mmCIF file of C-alpha atoms in Angstrom:
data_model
loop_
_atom_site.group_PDB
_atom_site.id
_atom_site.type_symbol
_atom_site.label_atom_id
_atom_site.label_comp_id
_atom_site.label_asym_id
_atom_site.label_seq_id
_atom_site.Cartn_x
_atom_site.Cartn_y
_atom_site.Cartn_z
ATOM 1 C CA UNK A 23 2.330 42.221 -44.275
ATOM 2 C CA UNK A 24 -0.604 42.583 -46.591
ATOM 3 C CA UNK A 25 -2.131 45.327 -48.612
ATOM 4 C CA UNK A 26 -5.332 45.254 -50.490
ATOM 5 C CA UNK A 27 -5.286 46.017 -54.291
ATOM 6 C CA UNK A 28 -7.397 48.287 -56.392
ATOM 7 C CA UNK A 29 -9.830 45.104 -57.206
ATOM 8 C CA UNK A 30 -10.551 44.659 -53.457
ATOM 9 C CA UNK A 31 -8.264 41.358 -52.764
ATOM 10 C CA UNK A 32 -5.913 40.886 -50.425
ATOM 11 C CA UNK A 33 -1.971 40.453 -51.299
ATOM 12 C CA UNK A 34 0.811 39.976 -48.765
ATOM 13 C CA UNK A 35 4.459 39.599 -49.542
ATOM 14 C CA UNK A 36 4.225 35.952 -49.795
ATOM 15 C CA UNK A 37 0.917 35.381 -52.348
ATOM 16 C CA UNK A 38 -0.087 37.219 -54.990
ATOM 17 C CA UNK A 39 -2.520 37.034 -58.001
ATOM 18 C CA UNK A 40 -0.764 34.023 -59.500
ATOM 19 C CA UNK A 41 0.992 32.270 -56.345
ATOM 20 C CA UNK A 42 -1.774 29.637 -56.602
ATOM 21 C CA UNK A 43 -0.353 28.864 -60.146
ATOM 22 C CA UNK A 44 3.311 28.865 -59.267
ATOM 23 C CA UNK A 45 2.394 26.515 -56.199
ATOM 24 C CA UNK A 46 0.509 23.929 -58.122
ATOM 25 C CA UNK A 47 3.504 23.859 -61.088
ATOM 26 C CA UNK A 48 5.998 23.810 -58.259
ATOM 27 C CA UNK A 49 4.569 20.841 -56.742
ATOM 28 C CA UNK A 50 3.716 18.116 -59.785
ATOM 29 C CA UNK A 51 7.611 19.251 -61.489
ATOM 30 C CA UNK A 52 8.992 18.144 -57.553
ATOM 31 C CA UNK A 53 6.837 14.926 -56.959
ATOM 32 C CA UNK A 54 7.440 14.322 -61.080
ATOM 33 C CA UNK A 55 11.008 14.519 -60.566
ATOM 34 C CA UNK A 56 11.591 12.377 -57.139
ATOM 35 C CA UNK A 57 9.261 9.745 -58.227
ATOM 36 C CA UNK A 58 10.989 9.729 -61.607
ATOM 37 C CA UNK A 59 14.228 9.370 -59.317
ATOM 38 C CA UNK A 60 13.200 7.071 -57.181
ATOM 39 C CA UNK A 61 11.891 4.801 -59.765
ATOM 40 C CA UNK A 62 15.464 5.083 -61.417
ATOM 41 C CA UNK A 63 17.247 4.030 -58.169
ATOM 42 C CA UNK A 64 15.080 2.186 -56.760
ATOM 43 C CA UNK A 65 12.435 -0.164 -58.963
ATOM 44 C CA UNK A 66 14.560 -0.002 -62.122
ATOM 45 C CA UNK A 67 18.004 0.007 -60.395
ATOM 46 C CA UNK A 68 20.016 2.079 -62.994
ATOM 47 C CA UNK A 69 22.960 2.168 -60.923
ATOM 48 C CA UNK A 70 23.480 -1.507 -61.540
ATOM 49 C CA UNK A 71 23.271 -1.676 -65.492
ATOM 50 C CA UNK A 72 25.687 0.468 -66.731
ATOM 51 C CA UNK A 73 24.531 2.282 -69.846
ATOM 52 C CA UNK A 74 21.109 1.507 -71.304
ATOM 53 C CA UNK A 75 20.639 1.966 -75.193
ATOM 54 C CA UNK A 76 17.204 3.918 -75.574
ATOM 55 C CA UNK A 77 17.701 4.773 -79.158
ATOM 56 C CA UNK A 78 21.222 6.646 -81.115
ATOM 57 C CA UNK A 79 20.842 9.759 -79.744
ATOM 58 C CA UNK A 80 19.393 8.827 -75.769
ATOM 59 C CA UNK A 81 20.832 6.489 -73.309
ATOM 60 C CA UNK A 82 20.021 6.207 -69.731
ATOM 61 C CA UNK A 83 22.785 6.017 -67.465
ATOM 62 C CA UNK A 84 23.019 6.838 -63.736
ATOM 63 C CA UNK A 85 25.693 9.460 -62.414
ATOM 64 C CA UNK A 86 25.881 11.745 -59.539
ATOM 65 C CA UNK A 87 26.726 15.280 -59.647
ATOM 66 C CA UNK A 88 28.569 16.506 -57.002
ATOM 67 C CA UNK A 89 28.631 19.729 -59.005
ATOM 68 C CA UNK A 90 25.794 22.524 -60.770
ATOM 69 C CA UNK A 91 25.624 22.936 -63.947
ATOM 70 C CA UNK A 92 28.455 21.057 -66.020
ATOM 71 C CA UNK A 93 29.350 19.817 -62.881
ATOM 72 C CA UNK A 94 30.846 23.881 -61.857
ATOM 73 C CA UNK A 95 31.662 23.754 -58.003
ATOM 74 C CA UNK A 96 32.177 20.266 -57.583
ATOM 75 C CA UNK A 97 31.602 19.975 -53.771
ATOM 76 C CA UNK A 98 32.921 15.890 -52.598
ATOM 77 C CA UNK A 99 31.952 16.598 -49.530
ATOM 78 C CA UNK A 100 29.006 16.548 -47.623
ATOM 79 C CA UNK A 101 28.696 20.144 -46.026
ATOM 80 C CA UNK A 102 29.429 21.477 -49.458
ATOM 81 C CA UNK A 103 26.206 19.667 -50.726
ATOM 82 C CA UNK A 104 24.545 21.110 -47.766
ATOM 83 C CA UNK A 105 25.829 24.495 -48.942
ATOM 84 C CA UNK A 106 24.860 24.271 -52.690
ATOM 85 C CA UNK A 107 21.221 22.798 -51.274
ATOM 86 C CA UNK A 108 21.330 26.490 -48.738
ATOM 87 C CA UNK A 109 22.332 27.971 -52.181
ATOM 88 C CA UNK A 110 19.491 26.422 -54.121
ATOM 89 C CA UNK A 111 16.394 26.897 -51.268
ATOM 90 C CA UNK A 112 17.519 30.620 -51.063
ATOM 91 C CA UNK A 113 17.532 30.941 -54.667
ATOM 92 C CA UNK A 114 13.699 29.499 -54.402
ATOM 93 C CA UNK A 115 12.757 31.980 -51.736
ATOM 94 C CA UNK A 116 13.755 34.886 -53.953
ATOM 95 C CA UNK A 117 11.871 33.392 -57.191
ATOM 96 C CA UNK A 118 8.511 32.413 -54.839
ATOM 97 C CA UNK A 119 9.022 36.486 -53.526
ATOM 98 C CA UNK A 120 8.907 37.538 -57.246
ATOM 99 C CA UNK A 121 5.598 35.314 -58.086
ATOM 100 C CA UNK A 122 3.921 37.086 -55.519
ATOM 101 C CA UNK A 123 5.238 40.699 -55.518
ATOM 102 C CA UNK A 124 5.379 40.846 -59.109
ATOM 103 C CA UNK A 125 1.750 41.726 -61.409
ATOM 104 C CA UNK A 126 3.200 39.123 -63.500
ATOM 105 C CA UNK A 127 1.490 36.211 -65.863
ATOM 106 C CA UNK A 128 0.624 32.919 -65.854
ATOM 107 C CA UNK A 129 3.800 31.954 -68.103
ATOM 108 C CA UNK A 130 5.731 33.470 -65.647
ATOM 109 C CA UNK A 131 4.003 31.950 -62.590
ATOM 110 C CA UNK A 132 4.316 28.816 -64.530
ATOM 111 C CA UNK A 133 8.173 29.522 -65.524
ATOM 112 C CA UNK A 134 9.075 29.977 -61.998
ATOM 113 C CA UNK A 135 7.174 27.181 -60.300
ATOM 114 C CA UNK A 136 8.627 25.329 -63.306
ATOM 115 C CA UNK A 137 12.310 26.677 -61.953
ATOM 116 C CA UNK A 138 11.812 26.361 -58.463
ATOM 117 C CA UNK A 139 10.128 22.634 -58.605
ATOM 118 C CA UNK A 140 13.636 21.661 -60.288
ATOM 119 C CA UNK A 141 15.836 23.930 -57.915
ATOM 120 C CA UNK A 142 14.099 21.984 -54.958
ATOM 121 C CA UNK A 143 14.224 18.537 -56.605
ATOM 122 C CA UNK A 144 18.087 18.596 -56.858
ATOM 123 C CA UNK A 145 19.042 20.243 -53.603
ATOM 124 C CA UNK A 146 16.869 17.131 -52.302
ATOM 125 C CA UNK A 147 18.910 15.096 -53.875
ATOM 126 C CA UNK A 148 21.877 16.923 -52.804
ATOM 127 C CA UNK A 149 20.810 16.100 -49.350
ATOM 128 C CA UNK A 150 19.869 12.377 -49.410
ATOM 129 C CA UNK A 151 22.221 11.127 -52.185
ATOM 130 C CA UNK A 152 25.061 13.484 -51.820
ATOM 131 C CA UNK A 153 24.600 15.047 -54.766
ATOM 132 C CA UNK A 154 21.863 15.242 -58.104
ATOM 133 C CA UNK A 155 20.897 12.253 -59.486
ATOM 134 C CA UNK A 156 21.335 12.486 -63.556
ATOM 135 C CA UNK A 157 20.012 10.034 -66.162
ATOM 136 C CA UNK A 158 19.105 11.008 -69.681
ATOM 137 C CA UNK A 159 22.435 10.924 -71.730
ATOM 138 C CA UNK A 160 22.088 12.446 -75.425
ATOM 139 C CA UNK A 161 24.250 12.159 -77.554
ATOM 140 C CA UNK A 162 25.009 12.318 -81.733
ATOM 141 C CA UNK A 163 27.590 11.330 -83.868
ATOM 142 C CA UNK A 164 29.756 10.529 -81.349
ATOM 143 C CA UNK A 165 28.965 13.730 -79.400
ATOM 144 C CA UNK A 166 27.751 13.362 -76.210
ATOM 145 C CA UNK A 167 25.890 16.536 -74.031
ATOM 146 C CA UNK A 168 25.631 16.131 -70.350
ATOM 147 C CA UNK A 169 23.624 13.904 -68.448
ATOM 148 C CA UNK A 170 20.736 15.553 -67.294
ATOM 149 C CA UNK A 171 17.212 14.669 -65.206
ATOM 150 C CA UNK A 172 14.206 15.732 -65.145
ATOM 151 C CA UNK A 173 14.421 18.996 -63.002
ATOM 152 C CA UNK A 174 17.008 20.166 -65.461
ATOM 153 C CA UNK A 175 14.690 19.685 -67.773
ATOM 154 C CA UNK A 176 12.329 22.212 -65.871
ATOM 155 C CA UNK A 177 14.710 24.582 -64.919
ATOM 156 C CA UNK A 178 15.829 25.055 -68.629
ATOM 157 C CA UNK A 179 12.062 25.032 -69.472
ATOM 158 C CA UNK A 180 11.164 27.776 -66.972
ATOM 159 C CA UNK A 181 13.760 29.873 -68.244
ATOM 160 C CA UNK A 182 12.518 29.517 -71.949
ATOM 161 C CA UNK A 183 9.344 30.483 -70.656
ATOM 162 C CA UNK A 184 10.931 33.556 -68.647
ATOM 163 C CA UNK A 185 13.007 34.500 -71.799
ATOM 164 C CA UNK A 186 9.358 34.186 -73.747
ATOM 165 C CA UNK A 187 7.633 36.189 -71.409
ATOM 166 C CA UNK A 188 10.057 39.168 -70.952
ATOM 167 C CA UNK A 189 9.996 39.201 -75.130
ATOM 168 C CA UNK A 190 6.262 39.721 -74.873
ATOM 169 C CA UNK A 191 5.927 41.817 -72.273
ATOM 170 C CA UNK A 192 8.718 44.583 -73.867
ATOM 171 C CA UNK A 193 6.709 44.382 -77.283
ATOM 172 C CA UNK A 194 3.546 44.970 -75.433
ATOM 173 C CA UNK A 195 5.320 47.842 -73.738
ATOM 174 C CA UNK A 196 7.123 49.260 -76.812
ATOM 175 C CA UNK A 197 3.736 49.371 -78.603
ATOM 176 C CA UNK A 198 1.766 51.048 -76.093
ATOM 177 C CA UNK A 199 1.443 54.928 -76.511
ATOM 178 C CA UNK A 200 3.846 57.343 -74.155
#
């Protein structure tokens, strides 16, 4: 389905004024993350040294999280990594849907590509490693967050960015005249 807007273009339910966008950011935060991955694995072979001193406050270690987010929904086995993955390419349709339905912006064409490159990269993961591949360790004073990878790092930037956006956008509405 397709419509034509008032400046002349064509739009269908699947591309929109700032799909192009979205696509592009979608694409460099997936290949950024799975090379960064494989590299890890692979070339550098984290798995085999343990933890790696970076500096007091970042070491790189490799674990696998059979989980989301703080390791919620642990899933051991394989069909409920295929499952979470389902969860995680359904959750991408939805986003790619609003990128192209949506007027929108380029922060949030960027946020969501930014969301949906990281959603993609770890339900990858959850299908050829049996679960996402985490590295960075922070850590202070004997505090330590949770290991994270790169496509965390997108998703949480994406959301800033969403966050951002909706701020702007309800300013720019509040000061327009009624």
């Amino acid at each position: 389905m397709s419509q034509t807007t008032e400046t002349g273009t064509r739009e269908s339910w699947f591309w929109g004024p700032y799909s192009r966008l979205a696509l592009i950011v979608f694409l460099i935060t997936l290949v950024l993350d799975q090379a960064h991955k494989w590299w890890m694995l692979e070339i550098y072979g984290i798995a085999d040294k343990g933890r790696v001193y970076i500096n007091p406050f970042l070491d790189l270690v490799y674990v696998k999280n059979i989980g989301i987010s703080y390791s919620l929904f642990d899933q051991e086995s394989y069909s409920g990594q295929i499952m979470l993955a389902a969860m995680a390419a359904i959750a991408t349709l939805a986003l790619w849907l609003w990128v192209a339905r949506s007027g929108g912006s380029k922060l949030l064409a960027v946020s969501l590509g930014l969301i949906m490159g990281g959603a993609i990269g770890n339900a990858i993961d959850r299908l050829v490693l049996g679960g996402v591949a985490d590295f960075f360790s922070m850590h202070a004073f004997g505090y330590y967050w949770y290991v994270f990878n790169i496509a965390d790092v997108a998703i949480v930037a994406g959301v800033i960015g969403l966050l951002y956006d909706s701020i702007v956008a309800s300013r720019k509405d509040a000061a327009k005249p009624l």
